[in-house]
Each structure stands twice: as structure tokens, then as C-alpha cells.
Short mmCIF file of C-alpha atoms in Angstrom, two decimals:
data_model
loop_
_atom_site.label_atom_id
_atom_site.label_comp_id
_atom_site.label_asym_id
_atom_site.label_seq_id
_atom_site.Cartn_x
_atom_site.Cartn_y
_atom_site.Cartn_z
CA MET Z 1 26.34 33.33 -107.73
CA ARG Z 2 28.97 34.46 -105.24
CA ALA Z 3 29.54 32.88 -101.85
CA LEU Z 4 28.02 34.90 -99.04
CA PRO Z 5 29.82 35.64 -95.77
CA GLU Z 6 28.24 34.32 -92.60
CA GLY Z 7 25.88 36.87 -91.09
CA GLU Z 8 25.28 38.81 -94.31
CA ARG Z 9 21.65 39.12 -95.40
CA PRO Z 10 21.67 37.86 -98.98
CA TRP Z 11 18.98 38.23 -101.63
CA CYS Z 12 17.86 34.75 -100.65
CA SER Z 13 18.92 32.03 -98.26
CA GLY Z 14 19.16 29.49 -101.06
CA VAL Z 15 18.31 28.99 -104.71
CA ALA Z 16 17.86 26.19 -107.24
CA VAL Z 17 18.28 26.98 -110.94
CA ALA Z 18 17.37 24.88 -113.97
CA ALA Z 19 17.82 25.86 -117.60
CA GLY Z 20 17.51 23.93 -120.82
CA THR Z 21 15.87 23.52 -124.19
CA GLY Z 22 12.90 21.59 -125.48
CA SER Z 23 15.25 18.66 -126.00
CA GLY Z 24 16.59 18.49 -122.48
CA PRO Z 25 18.39 20.19 -119.60
CA LEU Z 26 21.47 22.39 -120.01
CA VAL Z 27 22.16 23.02 -116.35
CA GLU Z 28 20.63 22.33 -112.95
CA ASP Z 29 22.41 23.67 -109.91
CA ALA Z 30 21.82 24.76 -106.32
CA PHE Z 31 23.37 27.31 -103.98
CA GLY Z 32 22.95 28.18 -100.33
CA TRP Z 33 20.54 26.98 -97.71
CA ALA Z 34 16.99 25.70 -97.80
CA VAL Z 35 16.90 26.37 -94.05
CA ARG Z 36 19.39 28.89 -92.66
CA TYR Z 37 17.62 30.79 -89.89
CA GLU Z 38 15.89 29.73 -86.70
CA VAL Z 39 13.91 32.94 -86.18
CA TYR Z 40 13.94 36.59 -87.21
CA ASP Z 41 15.25 38.99 -84.56
CA GLU Z 42 13.18 42.15 -84.91
CA SER Z 43 15.35 44.24 -82.59
CA ALA Z 44 18.51 43.46 -84.56
CA ASP Z 45 16.70 43.39 -87.94
CA ARG Z 46 18.35 40.14 -88.92
CA GLY Z 47 17.81 36.42 -88.86
CA VAL Z 48 19.20 34.30 -86.06
CA GLU Z 49 21.31 31.79 -87.94
CA LEU Z 50 21.19 28.12 -87.10
CA PRO Z 51 24.50 26.41 -86.31
CA ARG Z 52 26.06 25.34 -89.57
CA GLU Z 53 25.56 21.65 -88.83
CA GLU Z 54 21.81 22.21 -88.38
CA ARG Z 55 21.23 24.06 -91.63
CA VAL Z 56 19.74 22.33 -94.65
CA PRO Z 57 21.42 22.91 -98.04
CA VAL Z 58 19.53 23.38 -101.28
CA ARG Z 59 19.84 20.27 -103.42
CA THR Z 60 18.99 19.28 -106.99
CA GLY Z 61 17.83 16.03 -108.58
CA ARG Z 62 14.54 14.25 -109.15
CA ARG Z 63 13.10 12.86 -105.89
CA HIS Z 64 15.99 14.48 -103.99
CA GLY Z 65 15.75 18.14 -105.00
CA THR Z 66 14.69 20.88 -102.61
CA VAL Z 67 10.97 21.61 -102.67
CA PHE Z 68 9.97 25.29 -102.74
CA ASP Z 69 6.70 27.10 -102.09
CA LEU Z 70 5.84 28.31 -105.62
CA ALA Z 71 3.50 31.13 -104.53
CA SER Z 72 2.01 32.73 -107.68
CA LEU Z 73 3.60 30.24 -110.07
CA THR Z 74 0.53 28.25 -108.98
CA LYS Z 75 -1.45 30.52 -111.32
CA LEU Z 76 0.28 28.95 -114.32
CA PHE Z 77 -0.99 25.50 -113.33
CA THR Z 78 -4.51 26.83 -112.82
CA THR Z 79 -4.27 28.45 -116.26
CA ILE Z 80 -3.17 25.23 -117.94
CA VAL Z 81 -6.05 23.36 -116.29
CA ALA Z 82 -8.38 26.07 -117.63
CA VAL Z 83 -7.19 25.87 -121.25
CA ARG Z 84 -7.42 22.08 -121.10
CA ALA Z 85 -11.02 22.47 -119.91
CA VAL Z 86 -11.61 24.76 -122.92
CA GLU Z 87 -10.22 22.07 -125.23
CA ARG Z 88 -12.63 19.54 -123.72
CA GLY Z 89 -15.62 21.87 -124.10
CA GLN Z 90 -16.13 22.13 -120.34
CA ILE Z 91 -15.76 25.92 -120.29
CA ASP Z 92 -15.61 28.70 -122.87
CA LEU Z 93 -13.00 31.45 -122.69
CA ASP Z 94 -15.61 34.08 -123.39
CA GLY Z 95 -18.25 32.43 -121.25
CA ARG Z 96 -19.63 34.28 -118.26
CA VAL Z 97 -18.10 33.26 -114.94
CA ALA Z 98 -21.53 33.10 -113.35
CA SER Z 99 -22.77 30.58 -115.90
CA TYR Z 100 -20.40 28.05 -114.29
CA ALA Z 101 -20.38 29.32 -110.70
CA PRO Z 102 -23.68 31.16 -110.05
CA GLU Z 103 -22.75 31.81 -106.42
CA LEU Z 104 -20.28 34.45 -107.69
CA THR Z 105 -22.94 37.14 -107.59
CA ALA Z 106 -20.80 40.21 -108.27
CA ALA Z 107 -19.23 38.55 -111.32
CA ALA Z 108 -22.75 37.75 -112.50
CA GLU Z 109 -23.93 41.32 -112.05
CA HIS Z 110 -20.98 42.75 -113.98
CA GLY Z 111 -20.71 40.10 -116.68
CA VAL Z 112 -17.14 39.01 -115.91
CA THR Z 113 -15.81 36.37 -118.33
CA VAL Z 114 -13.30 33.54 -117.98
CA ARG Z 115 -10.92 35.29 -120.39
CA GLN Z 116 -11.00 38.43 -118.24
CA LEU Z 117 -9.95 36.39 -115.22
CA LEU Z 118 -7.05 34.84 -117.15
CA THR Z 119 -5.86 38.19 -118.53
CA HIS Z 120 -6.33 40.14 -115.29
CA THR Z 121 -8.85 42.45 -116.95
CA SER Z 122 -11.82 41.71 -114.67
CA GLY Z 123 -11.39 44.97 -112.75
CA LEU Z 124 -11.17 43.19 -109.40
CA LEU Z 125 -8.98 44.36 -106.54
CA PRO Z 126 -5.53 42.72 -106.25
CA GLU Z 127 -6.55 40.85 -103.08
CA LEU Z 128 -8.87 40.64 -100.09
CA PRO Z 129 -8.07 39.69 -96.46
CA LEU Z 130 -9.98 36.43 -96.61
CA TYR Z 131 -7.78 35.07 -93.81
CA GLU Z 132 -9.58 37.42 -91.41
CA TYR Z 133 -12.88 35.54 -91.79
CA ALA Z 134 -13.88 32.73 -89.48
CA ASP Z 135 -14.73 29.98 -91.95
CA ASP Z 136 -14.91 29.08 -95.65
CA GLU Z 137 -18.57 30.05 -95.88
CA GLN Z 138 -17.77 33.61 -94.82
CA ARG Z 139 -14.70 33.73 -97.07
CA LEU Z 140 -16.72 32.63 -100.09
CA ALA Z 141 -19.47 35.14 -99.30
CA ARG Z 142 -16.89 37.95 -99.16
CA LEU Z 143 -15.21 36.83 -102.38
CA SER Z 144 -18.51 36.35 -104.21
CA ALA Z 145 -19.82 39.79 -103.35
CA GLU Z 146 -16.67 41.74 -104.33
CA PRO Z 147 -17.49 43.95 -107.35
CA PRO Z 148 -14.98 45.12 -109.98
CA THR Z 149 -13.57 48.57 -109.32
CA THR Z 150 -13.30 49.30 -113.06
CA PRO Z 151 -15.45 48.01 -115.92
CA PRO Z 152 -14.48 44.43 -116.88
CA GLY Z 153 -12.30 44.40 -119.99
CA ALA Z 154 -11.30 48.05 -119.66
CA ALA Z 155 -7.81 47.70 -118.17
CA ARG Z 156 -5.31 45.17 -116.85
CA ARG Z 157 -4.90 44.96 -113.08
CA TYR Z 158 -3.10 41.98 -111.58
CA SER Z 159 -5.32 40.25 -109.03
CA ASP Z 160 -5.20 37.07 -106.96
CA LEU Z 161 -8.99 37.22 -106.88
CA ASN Z 162 -9.15 36.37 -110.59
CA PHE Z 163 -7.65 32.97 -109.89
CA LEU Z 164 -9.77 32.33 -106.83
CA LEU Z 165 -12.84 32.87 -109.00
CA LEU Z 166 -11.32 30.75 -111.75
CA GLN Z 167 -10.85 27.96 -109.23
CA ARG Z 168 -14.58 28.03 -108.52
CA VAL Z 169 -15.36 27.96 -112.25
CA LEU Z 170 -13.10 24.96 -112.86
CA GLU Z 171 -14.26 22.99 -109.86
CA HIS Z 172 -17.91 23.44 -110.89
CA ALA Z 173 -17.38 22.77 -114.59
CA CYS Z 174 -14.99 19.82 -114.20
CA ARG Z 175 -16.58 18.38 -111.03
CA ARG Z 176 -13.24 17.90 -109.30
CA THR Z 177 -11.24 19.89 -106.80
CA LEU Z 178 -8.34 21.98 -108.10
CA ASP Z 179 -5.68 19.76 -106.55
CA ARG Z 180 -7.15 16.74 -108.37
CA LEU Z 181 -7.42 18.71 -111.61
CA VAL Z 182 -3.76 19.72 -111.44
CA GLY Z 183 -2.78 16.12 -110.74
CA ASP Z 184 -4.96 14.63 -113.46
CA THR Z 185 -4.18 17.27 -116.08
CA ILE Z 186 -0.53 18.19 -115.53
CA THR Z 187 1.57 16.55 -112.85
CA GLY Z 188 0.31 13.01 -113.38
CA PRO Z 189 0.73 12.89 -117.18
CA LEU Z 190 4.15 14.58 -116.99
CA GLY Z 191 5.41 12.46 -114.09
CA MET Z 192 5.92 15.51 -111.86
CA ALA Z 193 5.92 13.54 -108.63
CA ASP Z 194 7.53 16.39 -106.66
CA THR Z 195 4.74 18.89 -107.37
CA ARG Z 196 1.59 19.12 -105.27
CA PHE Z 197 -0.54 21.14 -102.92
CA ARG Z 198 -0.27 20.38 -99.18
CA PRO Z 199 2.99 18.44 -99.23
CA PRO Z 200 3.05 15.43 -96.89
CA SER Z 201 5.10 15.38 -93.70
CA SER Z 202 7.50 12.91 -95.33
CA TRP Z 203 8.65 15.73 -97.63
CA LEU Z 204 9.57 18.07 -94.77
CA PRO Z 205 13.33 17.33 -94.77
CA ARG Z 206 13.43 18.48 -98.43
CA ILE Z 207 11.29 21.62 -98.12
CA ALA Z 208 12.79 25.11 -98.04
CA ALA Z 209 11.73 27.36 -95.19
CA THR Z 210 10.04 30.66 -95.94
CA GLU Z 211 9.12 33.32 -93.41
CA ASP Z 212 9.04 33.80 -89.67
CA GLN Z 213 5.52 35.19 -89.96
CA ARG Z 214 4.70 37.62 -87.21
CA ARG Z 215 2.97 40.95 -87.02
CA PRO Z 216 3.62 43.77 -87.87
CA TRP Z 217 5.55 42.73 -90.99
CA ALA Z 218 3.25 39.78 -91.72
CA ARG Z 219 -0.52 39.56 -91.61
CA LEU Z 220 -0.67 36.58 -89.27
CA ASP Z 221 1.38 35.18 -86.40
CA ARG Z 222 2.39 31.72 -87.60
CA GLY Z 223 6.10 31.58 -86.78
CA MET Z 224 8.77 30.13 -89.09
CA LEU Z 225 7.02 28.41 -91.99
CA ARG Z 226 8.26 25.22 -93.58
CA GLY Z 227 6.05 22.85 -95.53
CA VAL Z 228 3.01 25.09 -95.02
CA VAL Z 229 1.93 27.55 -97.69
CA HIS Z 230 3.24 31.08 -97.16
CA ASP Z 231 0.30 32.95 -98.72
CA GLU Z 232 -2.17 33.80 -95.97
CA ASN Z 233 -5.30 33.45 -98.09
CA ALA Z 234 -4.20 30.12 -99.55
CA TRP Z 235 -3.47 28.90 -96.01
CA ALA Z 236 -6.88 30.05 -94.76
CA LEU Z 237 -8.51 28.22 -97.67
CA GLY Z 238 -6.89 24.94 -96.66
CA GLY Z 239 -3.74 25.12 -98.75
CA VAL Z 240 -5.41 24.62 -102.16
CA ALA Z 241 -6.08 27.85 -104.04
CA GLY Z 242 -6.07 29.02 -107.63
CA HIS Z 243 -3.51 31.74 -107.00
CA ALA Z 244 -1.04 30.04 -104.61
CA GLY Z 245 -0.38 26.83 -102.71
CA LEU Z 246 1.66 24.56 -104.95
CA PHE Z 247 5.08 23.25 -103.92
CA SER Z 248 7.63 21.93 -106.42
CA THR Z 249 11.27 21.50 -107.40
CA ALA Z 250 13.32 23.12 -110.14
CA GLY Z 251 13.62 19.74 -111.86
CA ASP Z 252 9.88 19.20 -111.94
CA LEU Z 253 9.18 22.67 -113.32
CA ALA Z 254 11.80 22.04 -116.01
CA VAL Z 255 9.68 19.09 -117.15
CA LEU Z 256 6.69 21.40 -117.58
CA CYS Z 257 8.79 23.96 -119.45
CA ARG Z 258 10.06 21.35 -121.87
CA ALA Z 259 6.50 20.18 -122.50
CA LEU Z 260 5.49 23.74 -123.41
CA LEU Z 261 8.50 24.16 -125.68
CA ARG Z 262 7.55 20.91 -127.44
CA GLY Z 263 4.08 22.21 -128.26
CA GLY Z 264 2.25 21.07 -125.14
CA GLY Z 265 3.82 17.69 -124.48
CA GLY Z 266 0.47 15.92 -124.61
CA VAL Z 267 -0.90 18.05 -121.77
CA VAL Z 268 -2.45 20.74 -123.98
CA SER Z 269 -2.57 21.27 -127.73
CA SER Z 270 -0.10 23.41 -129.65
CA ALA Z 271 -2.95 25.87 -130.32
CA SER Z 272 -3.49 26.18 -126.58
CA VAL Z 273 0.23 26.76 -126.05
CA ASP Z 274 -0.06 29.66 -128.47
CA LEU Z 275 -2.90 31.09 -126.41
CA LEU Z 276 -0.88 30.70 -123.21
CA LEU Z 277 2.42 32.12 -124.43
CA ASN Z 278 1.62 34.59 -127.22
CA ALA Z 279 0.93 38.21 -126.24
CA PRO Z 280 -1.06 39.18 -124.29
CA GLY Z 281 -0.90 35.66 -122.86
CA LEU Z 282 -3.33 33.73 -120.71
CA GLY Z 283 -2.03 33.52 -117.16
CA PHE Z 284 1.55 33.95 -118.42
CA GLU Z 285 3.19 37.39 -118.63
CA VAL Z 286 4.94 38.14 -121.93
CA ASP Z 287 8.25 39.99 -122.47
CA GLN Z 288 8.82 41.40 -118.99
CA PRO Z 289 12.48 42.48 -118.72
CA TRP Z 290 12.12 43.32 -115.02
CA PHE Z 291 12.36 39.60 -114.25
CA MET Z 292 13.35 38.06 -117.61
CA GLY Z 293 16.32 40.32 -118.37
CA GLU Z 294 17.44 39.99 -121.99
CA LEU Z 295 15.30 36.92 -122.55
CA ALA Z 296 12.49 39.46 -122.98
CA GLY Z 297 11.85 40.93 -126.40
CA ARG Z 298 11.19 37.92 -128.61
CA GLY Z 299 8.00 36.68 -126.99
CA ALA Z 300 9.32 35.04 -123.82
CA ALA Z 301 6.56 34.19 -121.35
CA GLY Z 302 6.61 33.41 -117.65
CA HIS Z 303 5.69 34.43 -114.16
CA THR Z 304 7.07 35.17 -110.71
CA GLY Z 305 6.08 34.21 -107.18
CA PHE Z 306 6.25 36.30 -104.01
CA THR Z 307 8.41 33.77 -102.16
CA GLY Z 308 11.23 34.25 -104.70
CA THR Z 309 10.26 31.96 -107.56
CA SER Z 310 10.20 32.53 -111.32
CA LEU Z 311 9.83 30.65 -114.59
CA VAL Z 312 10.48 31.78 -118.17
CA VAL Z 313 9.79 29.92 -121.43
CA ASP Z 314 11.38 31.45 -124.55
CA ARG Z 315 10.18 29.70 -127.70
CA ALA Z 316 12.18 31.97 -130.02
CA ARG Z 317 15.44 30.72 -128.48
CA ASP Z 318 14.03 27.30 -127.50
CA VAL Z 319 15.12 27.76 -123.87
CA TYR Z 320 13.59 27.84 -120.42
CA LEU Z 321 14.80 29.19 -117.10
CA VAL Z 322 13.50 28.13 -113.69
CA LEU Z 323 14.73 29.97 -110.60
CA LEU Z 324 13.40 28.91 -107.20
CA ALA Z 325 14.55 30.86 -104.16
CA ASN Z 326 13.36 31.57 -100.64
CA THR Z 327 13.81 35.34 -100.60
CA VAL Z 328 11.34 35.69 -97.72
CA HIS Z 329 13.50 33.59 -95.35
CA PRO Z 330 13.61 34.72 -92.56
CA ARG Z 331 11.26 37.61 -93.39
CA ARG Z 332 9.82 39.46 -96.36
CA ARG Z 333 11.58 42.48 -97.81
CA PRO Z 334 10.78 44.94 -100.60
CA GLY Z 335 10.78 43.13 -103.92
CA ASN Z 336 14.02 42.88 -105.91
CA SER Z 337 14.01 41.00 -109.19
CA ALA Z 338 17.50 42.07 -110.30
CA PRO Z 339 18.96 38.56 -109.71
CA ARG Z 340 16.13 36.99 -111.73
CA ALA Z 341 16.75 39.43 -114.58
CA ALA Z 342 20.52 38.84 -114.38
CA ALA Z 343 19.97 35.09 -114.73
CA GLY Z 344 17.77 35.68 -117.78
CA THR Z 345 20.37 37.94 -119.34
CA ALA Z 346 23.10 35.38 -118.71
CA LEU Z 347 21.08 32.63 -120.38
CA ALA Z 348 20.22 34.87 -123.35
CA GLY Z 349 23.91 35.64 -123.79
CA ALA Z 350 24.86 31.98 -123.58
CA VAL Z 351 22.42 30.77 -126.24
CA GLY Z 352 22.44 33.85 -128.48
#
């Protein structure tokens, strides 16, 4: 990744990259700044850069690496919790959502299943402005009453709502909150101490900034965000949500990737890994060259996050690629996954 002149608006302020195999890491490196801008200047359409001595570089290393807002990579953790609950007999993939969470009245009326949530075939809208409602009771009422716009099972349509409903299913069926389920099921067993919802204030010096959130480009006026979830709905829901809210490091996500490449690493069974990673995938997206580059084509599976994050697991080549960036710092721009795809192509070329 080339050095960027001062004042130029790069693809991201900073990035951490980790790649390796099921046996161990091949490379872990960092470039740029976790915190580069003080504010976004709307009139000049550019970030106001902090003095160089006040910026925070992106770093690597366990317990020292930069912590990023994962955005939709959170969905992968919710998915893994779900398949583990299937293994334990707590939920059924083809069970009706309403049989676990009867308050989800629209899902009950239309017969939405757990599998349809995990494969984005429920027919639900991509999102709702839950952050506009005054309290959690009103947010849940709005979410519960939202009907599918197409018949469940008829077509794939990516939706954050699927994972908000899945969160309700899991919390009812497993009798624990999602943050506890992620800790008990994934991060605890794998020793991922740098991965959690609602990071504590002691982590702040390590956390990458995201957006100077102000209207009209953002949905809320929250100022420059650092250590607080970027997604407005996840924030309104208290920072713990099925679709967004987790923070982590490249090193911690590499641990998860290696576990998947090793057949589940004791977190889930090898049969469940097949369900997760084989087409069409559960939660994971399979063979998507727009962000995987030339890693796509042999059954690679992964996901992206709005803040600039991505993860790819390629069992055919026995490699993984984690790329964590803060592309929304100091403000969001139209999506551009070319650098993600280029990294995937470079890794594919390196390992053959």
C-alpha cells in the first residue's frame, strides 16, 4: 500500500491486514492512522487533519493492535452463535422464528424461518430507522410489525433486519443476551480478548476513529465517533445488535479464521463449518469477486462491513485474509471495494 501525501483523501485513514493459513499467520501489518482527522469540514469537503504528533497510528499485535468497529462482520458472529445453538438442539434451522420469539408478529404471520434469516431470504426490507424511535419498546414494536415485502424464501435480499430478528430468537432460545452468547460461544473459547461489544474506556487509546456524524450526510448528529458503534440502529439499541456492534483487531479475527480452516476449532463442528461456508452459505457470502478478488471462484466465503472491514476464508487454498480499515473517517463516501479485491488477488497470486 503506497504512502499517501499529507492532505490527500485516501481510501481509508488506516488499515490493518492479517493473512495466513490454518496452521498459522503468514503476515500481519498495519498502515496509516487510526485517528487522523479532528473534524470533517463540509465547506471544503475534506477532513481537518490533526497535527502529526496528535495522530494515532494503526498498530498490530495481540493486546496492542488497533481495535476497529467491525460493522456487519458482527453478522458472522451472530451466525456462528446460531449454528452452535442448532448443534445443541436449542433452535432448528427450519423452525419458525415466531416459535422462539412470539412477539415477532409479522414473522409469525408470514411463517419466516431461522434459515431464511441466515440466508437473507426472509423478504424483509434492508433496514428500518429504528434510531428515530424514543425507546426500546417502540423500536421492538416497529421491528416486530414489519412484514416481508416479498414471499419468504422467494428471493435473496440482504437485510440487517434478519439479524435483529435472529438476535431475538437466540436470546429467547438460549436465555442469554447476545453479547454473553458471543463471549461464551466464540471469543472466550478462542481467547479473543480484543473482541467485544461496547468496548471499555480503557481501550479508547487503541480504537480507530470512524465518522464525524452530522446531518445531512449522516442520519444523526453525534460528532466524531471513536469507541462508540458507528451503525445508528446498533447505537440506538445500546451497542449490542445482531447485525453490528462488535469491535475487534485483525489479530483476533485471524484466530477465528484459523479455527474455521481447522474445521471449527472446537467452537462449532466440521459439519456446521460446511453449512457456514459452502454455497449458498449461512451468514457468510460465497465467491464474491467484488471484495474477494481472485480468491473467489473455489468456494471462498466471507463478509464485509460498512466501516471498511472485510474477512475471507478460502478452504480450497487453506488461507484467510482479514482487512480492517476506517474508510468512513472522517466521513462516509460511496462504497469502493477495489482495495479489498486487490488484496484478495494478491494473496491468491502468492499462494497459487
